[in-house]
CSV table of C-alpha atoms in Angstrom, one decimal:
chain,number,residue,atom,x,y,z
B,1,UNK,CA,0.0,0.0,0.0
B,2,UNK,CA,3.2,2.3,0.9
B,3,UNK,CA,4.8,2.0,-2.7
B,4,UNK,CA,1.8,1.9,-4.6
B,5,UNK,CA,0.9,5.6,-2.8
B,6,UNK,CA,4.2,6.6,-3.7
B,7,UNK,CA,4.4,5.2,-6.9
B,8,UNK,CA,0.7,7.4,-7.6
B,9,UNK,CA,2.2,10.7,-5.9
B,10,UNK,CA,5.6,10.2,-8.5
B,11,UNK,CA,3.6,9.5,-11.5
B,12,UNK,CA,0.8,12.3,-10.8
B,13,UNK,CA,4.2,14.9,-10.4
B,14,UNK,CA,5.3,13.8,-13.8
B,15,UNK,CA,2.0,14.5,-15.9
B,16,UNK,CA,2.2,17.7,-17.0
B,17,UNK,CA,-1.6,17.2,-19.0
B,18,UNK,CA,-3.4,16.8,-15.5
B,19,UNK,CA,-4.6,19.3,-12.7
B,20,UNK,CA,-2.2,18.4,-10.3
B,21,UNK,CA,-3.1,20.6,-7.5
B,22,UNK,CA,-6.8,19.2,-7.5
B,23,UNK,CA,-5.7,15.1,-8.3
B,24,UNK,CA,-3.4,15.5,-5.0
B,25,UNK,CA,-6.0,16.9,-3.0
B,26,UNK,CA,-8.6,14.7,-3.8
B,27,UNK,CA,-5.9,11.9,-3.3
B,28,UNK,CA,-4.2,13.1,0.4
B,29,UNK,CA,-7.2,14.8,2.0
B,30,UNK,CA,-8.9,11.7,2.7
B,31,UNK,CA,-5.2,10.4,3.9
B,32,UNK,CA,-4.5,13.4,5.8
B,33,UNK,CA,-5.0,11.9,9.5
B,34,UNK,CA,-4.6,8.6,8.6
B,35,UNK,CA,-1.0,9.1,7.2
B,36,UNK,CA,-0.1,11.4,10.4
B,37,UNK,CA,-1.0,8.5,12.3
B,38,UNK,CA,1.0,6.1,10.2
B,39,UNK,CA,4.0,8.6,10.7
B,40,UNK,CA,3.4,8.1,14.6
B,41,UNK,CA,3.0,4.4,14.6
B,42,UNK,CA,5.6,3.5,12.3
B,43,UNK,CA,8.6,6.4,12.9
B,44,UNK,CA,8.0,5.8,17.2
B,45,UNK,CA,8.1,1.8,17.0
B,46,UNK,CA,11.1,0.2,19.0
B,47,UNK,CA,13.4,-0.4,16.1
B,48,UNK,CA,16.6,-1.8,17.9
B,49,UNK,CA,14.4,-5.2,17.7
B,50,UNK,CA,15.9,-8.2,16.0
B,51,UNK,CA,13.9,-7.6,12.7
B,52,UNK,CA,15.5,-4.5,11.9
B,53,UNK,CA,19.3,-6.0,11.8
B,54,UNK,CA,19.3,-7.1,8.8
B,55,UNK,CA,18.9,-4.8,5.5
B,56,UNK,CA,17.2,-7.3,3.7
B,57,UNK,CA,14.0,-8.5,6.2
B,58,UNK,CA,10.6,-7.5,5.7
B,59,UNK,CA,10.2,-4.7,8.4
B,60,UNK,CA,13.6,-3.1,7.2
B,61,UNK,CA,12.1,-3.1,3.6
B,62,UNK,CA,8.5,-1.3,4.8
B,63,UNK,CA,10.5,0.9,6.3
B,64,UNK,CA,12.4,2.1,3.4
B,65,UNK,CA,8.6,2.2,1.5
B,66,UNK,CA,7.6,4.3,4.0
B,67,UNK,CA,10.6,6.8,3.5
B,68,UNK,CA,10.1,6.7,-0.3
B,69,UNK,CA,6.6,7.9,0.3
B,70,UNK,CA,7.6,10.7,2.7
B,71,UNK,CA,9.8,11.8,-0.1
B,72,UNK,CA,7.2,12.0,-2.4
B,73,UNK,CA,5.0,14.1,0.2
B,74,UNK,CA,7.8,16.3,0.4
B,75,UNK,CA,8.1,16.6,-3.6
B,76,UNK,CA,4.1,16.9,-4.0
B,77,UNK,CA,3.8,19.6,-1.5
B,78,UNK,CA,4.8,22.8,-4.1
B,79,UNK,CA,1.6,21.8,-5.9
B,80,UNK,CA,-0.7,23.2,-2.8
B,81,UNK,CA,-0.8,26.6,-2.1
B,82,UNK,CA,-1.7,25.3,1.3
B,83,UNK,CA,-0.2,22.3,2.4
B,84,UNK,CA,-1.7,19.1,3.7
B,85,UNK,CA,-0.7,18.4,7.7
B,86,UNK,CA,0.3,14.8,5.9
B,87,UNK,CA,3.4,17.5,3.4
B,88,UNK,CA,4.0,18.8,6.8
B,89,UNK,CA,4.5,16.7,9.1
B,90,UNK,CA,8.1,15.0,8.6
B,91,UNK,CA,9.1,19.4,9.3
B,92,UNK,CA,6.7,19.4,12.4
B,93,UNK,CA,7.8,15.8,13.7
B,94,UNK,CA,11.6,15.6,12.8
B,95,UNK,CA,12.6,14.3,16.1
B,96,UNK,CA,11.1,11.0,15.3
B,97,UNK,CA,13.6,11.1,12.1
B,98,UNK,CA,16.8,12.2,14.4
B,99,UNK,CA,15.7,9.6,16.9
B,100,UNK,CA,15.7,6.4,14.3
B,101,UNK,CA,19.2,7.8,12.7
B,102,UNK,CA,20.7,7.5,15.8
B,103,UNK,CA,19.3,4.2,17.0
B,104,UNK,CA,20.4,0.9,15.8
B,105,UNK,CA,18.6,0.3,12.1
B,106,UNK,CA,20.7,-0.8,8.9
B,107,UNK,CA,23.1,2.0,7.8
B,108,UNK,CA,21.0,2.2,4.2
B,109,UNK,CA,18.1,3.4,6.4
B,110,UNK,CA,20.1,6.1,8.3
B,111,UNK,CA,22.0,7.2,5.2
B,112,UNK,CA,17.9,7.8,3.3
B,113,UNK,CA,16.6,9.7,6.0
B,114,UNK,CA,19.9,12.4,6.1
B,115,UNK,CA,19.6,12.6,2.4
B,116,UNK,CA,15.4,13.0,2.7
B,117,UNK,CA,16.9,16.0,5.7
B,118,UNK,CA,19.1,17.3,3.0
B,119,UNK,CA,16.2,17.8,0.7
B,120,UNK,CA,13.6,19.2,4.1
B,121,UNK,CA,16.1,22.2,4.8
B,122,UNK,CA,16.7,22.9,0.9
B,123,UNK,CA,13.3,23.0,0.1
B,124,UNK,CA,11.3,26.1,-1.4
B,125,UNK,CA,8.0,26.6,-2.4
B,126,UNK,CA,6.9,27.4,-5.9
B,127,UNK,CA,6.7,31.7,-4.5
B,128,UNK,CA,10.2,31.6,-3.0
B,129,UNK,CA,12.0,29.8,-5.6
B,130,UNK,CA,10.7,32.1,-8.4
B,131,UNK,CA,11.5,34.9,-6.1
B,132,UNK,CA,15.1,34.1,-5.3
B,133,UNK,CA,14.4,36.3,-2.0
B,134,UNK,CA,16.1,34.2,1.1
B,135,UNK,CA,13.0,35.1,3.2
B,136,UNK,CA,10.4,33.0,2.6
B,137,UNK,CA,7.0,34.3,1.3
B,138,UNK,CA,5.0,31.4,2.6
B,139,UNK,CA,3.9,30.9,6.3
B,140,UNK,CA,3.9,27.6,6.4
B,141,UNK,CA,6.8,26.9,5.6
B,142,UNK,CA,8.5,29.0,7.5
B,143,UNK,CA,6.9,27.8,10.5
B,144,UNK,CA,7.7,24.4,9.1
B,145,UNK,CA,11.1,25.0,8.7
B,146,UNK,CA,12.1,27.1,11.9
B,147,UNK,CA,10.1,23.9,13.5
B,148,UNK,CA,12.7,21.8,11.8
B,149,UNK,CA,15.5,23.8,12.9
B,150,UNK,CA,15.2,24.5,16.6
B,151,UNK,CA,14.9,20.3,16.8
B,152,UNK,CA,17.9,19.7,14.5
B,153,UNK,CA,19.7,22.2,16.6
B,154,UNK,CA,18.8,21.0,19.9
B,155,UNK,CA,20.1,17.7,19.0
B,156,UNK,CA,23.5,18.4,17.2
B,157,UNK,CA,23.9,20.8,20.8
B,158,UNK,CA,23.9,17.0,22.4
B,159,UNK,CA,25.2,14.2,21.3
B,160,UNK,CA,23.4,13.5,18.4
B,161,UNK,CA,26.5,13.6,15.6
B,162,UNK,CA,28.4,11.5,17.6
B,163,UNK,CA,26.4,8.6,17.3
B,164,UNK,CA,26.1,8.8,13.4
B,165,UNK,CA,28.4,6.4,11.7
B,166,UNK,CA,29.9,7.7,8.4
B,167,UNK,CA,30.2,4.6,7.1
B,168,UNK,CA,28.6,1.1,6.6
B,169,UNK,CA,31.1,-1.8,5.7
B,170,UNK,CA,31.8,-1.9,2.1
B,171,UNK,CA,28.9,-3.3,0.0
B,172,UNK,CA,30.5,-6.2,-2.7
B,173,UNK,CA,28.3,-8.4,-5.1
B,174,UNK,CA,26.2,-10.4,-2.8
B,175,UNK,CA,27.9,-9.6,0.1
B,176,UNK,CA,28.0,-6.4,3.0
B,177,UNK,CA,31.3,-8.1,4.1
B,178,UNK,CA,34.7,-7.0,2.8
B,179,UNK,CA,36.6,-9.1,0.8
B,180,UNK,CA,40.0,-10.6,2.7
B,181,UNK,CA,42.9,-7.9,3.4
B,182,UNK,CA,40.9,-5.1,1.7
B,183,UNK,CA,40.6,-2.3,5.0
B,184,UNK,CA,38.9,0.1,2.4
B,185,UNK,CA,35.6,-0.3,4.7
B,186,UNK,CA,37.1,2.3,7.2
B,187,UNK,CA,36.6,5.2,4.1
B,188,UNK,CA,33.7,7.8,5.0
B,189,UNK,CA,30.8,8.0,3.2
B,190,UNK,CA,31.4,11.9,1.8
B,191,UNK,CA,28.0,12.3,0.4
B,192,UNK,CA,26.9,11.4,4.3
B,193,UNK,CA,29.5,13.7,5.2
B,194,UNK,CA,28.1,16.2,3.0
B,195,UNK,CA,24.2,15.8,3.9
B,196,UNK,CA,24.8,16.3,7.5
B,197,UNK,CA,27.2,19.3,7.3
B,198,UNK,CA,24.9,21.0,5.2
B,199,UNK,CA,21.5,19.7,7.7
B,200,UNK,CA,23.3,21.5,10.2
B,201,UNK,CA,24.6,24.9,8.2
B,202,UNK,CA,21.1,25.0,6.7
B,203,UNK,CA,19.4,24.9,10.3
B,204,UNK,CA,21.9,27.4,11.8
B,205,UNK,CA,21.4,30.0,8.9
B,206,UNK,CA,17.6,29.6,9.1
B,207,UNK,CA,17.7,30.0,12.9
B,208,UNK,CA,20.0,33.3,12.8
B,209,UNK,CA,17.6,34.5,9.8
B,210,UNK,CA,14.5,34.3,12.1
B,211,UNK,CA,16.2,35.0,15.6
B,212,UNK,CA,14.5,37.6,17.1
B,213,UNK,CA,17.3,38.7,19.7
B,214,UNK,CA,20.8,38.9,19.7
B,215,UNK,CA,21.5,36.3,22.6
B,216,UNK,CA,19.2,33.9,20.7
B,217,UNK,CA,21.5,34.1,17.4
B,218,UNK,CA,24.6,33.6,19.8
């Protein structure tokens, strides 16, 4: 049911012949609560459980489904003027997200969600990225985003990019193991590297931009 959603939201984006503003709204505003409360379920479960250590079982495979359809929530949300809570809600509810990439899930899980964070603190709506003005037009989404920031902040304040690995072990044909004498498994994964660093500039700027005292910006 997760990929088929998706697959509906990606397919709707692409067809430039239909209305898309009115096909998503007729699609997610029955949704709207019901994929909120998929959000809570799935993104607060107890995922340190045996079924999550591999990368191959089922529950770390819905998983992934799940994330692919938050990406196309994210992607579908410049067609509304005013967003759906269900476009919102992975900006209103990061924690959940910083949570699972610091718990114990499969490194291909962790290294989706950063990328899907790199894509939540570049994102503009349709107003501000004909504009080109770095103050945001839309209300929403700036509440959305200064949401987003103060929890991203707040965590990388902790200890939250210390328990980030960089790296999973080197991926061969058929195999996560690395082959005899190869120790190229302790490289960093730059484009990781590159997500986070940017999550974390991204918040910061957006944070300073909407500060309303000095001692806040320090």
């Amino acid at each position: 049911c997760l990929w088929t959603l998706a697959a509906i939201l990606k397919e709707t984006l692409k067809d430039a012949l239909v209305p898309r503003a009115g096909v998503l709204k007729k699609l997610l505003a029955p949704l709207d609560a019901v994929l909120e409360g998929f959000y809570n379920a799935i993104l607060l479960h107890h995922f340190d459980s045996h079924h999550y250590t591999s990368p191959y079982s089922e529950a770390t495979n819905n998983l992934i489904s799940f994330i692919d359809l938050l990406e196309a929530l994210l992607a579908s949300r410049i067609e509304l003027e005013l967003p759906l809570r269900c476009q919102r809600i992975l900006f209103l509810k990061v924690s959940y997200v910083l949570n699972l990439i610091s718990s114990s899930i499969p490194y291909v899980i962790k290294r989706k969600l950063i990328l899907l964070l790199k894509k939540c603190v570049l994102y503009k709506s349709r107003e501000d990225a004909q504009s080109g003005s770095l103050i945001l037009q839309t209300p929403s989404l700036c509440e959305d985003l200064l949401a987003l920031s103060n929890a991203i902040l707040q965590v990388v304040n902790l200890t939250w990019l210390n328990q980030i690995p960089l790296s999973g072990k080197s991926s061969y044909f058929g195999s996560s193991e690395a082959a005899p004498g190869d120790d190229s498994q302790g490289d960093s994964d730059q484009t990781v590297l590159r997500a986070l660093s940017l999550v974390v500039l991204k918040a910061l700027e957006f944070k300073i931009h909407n500060s309303a005292t000095e001692a806040e910006i320090k």
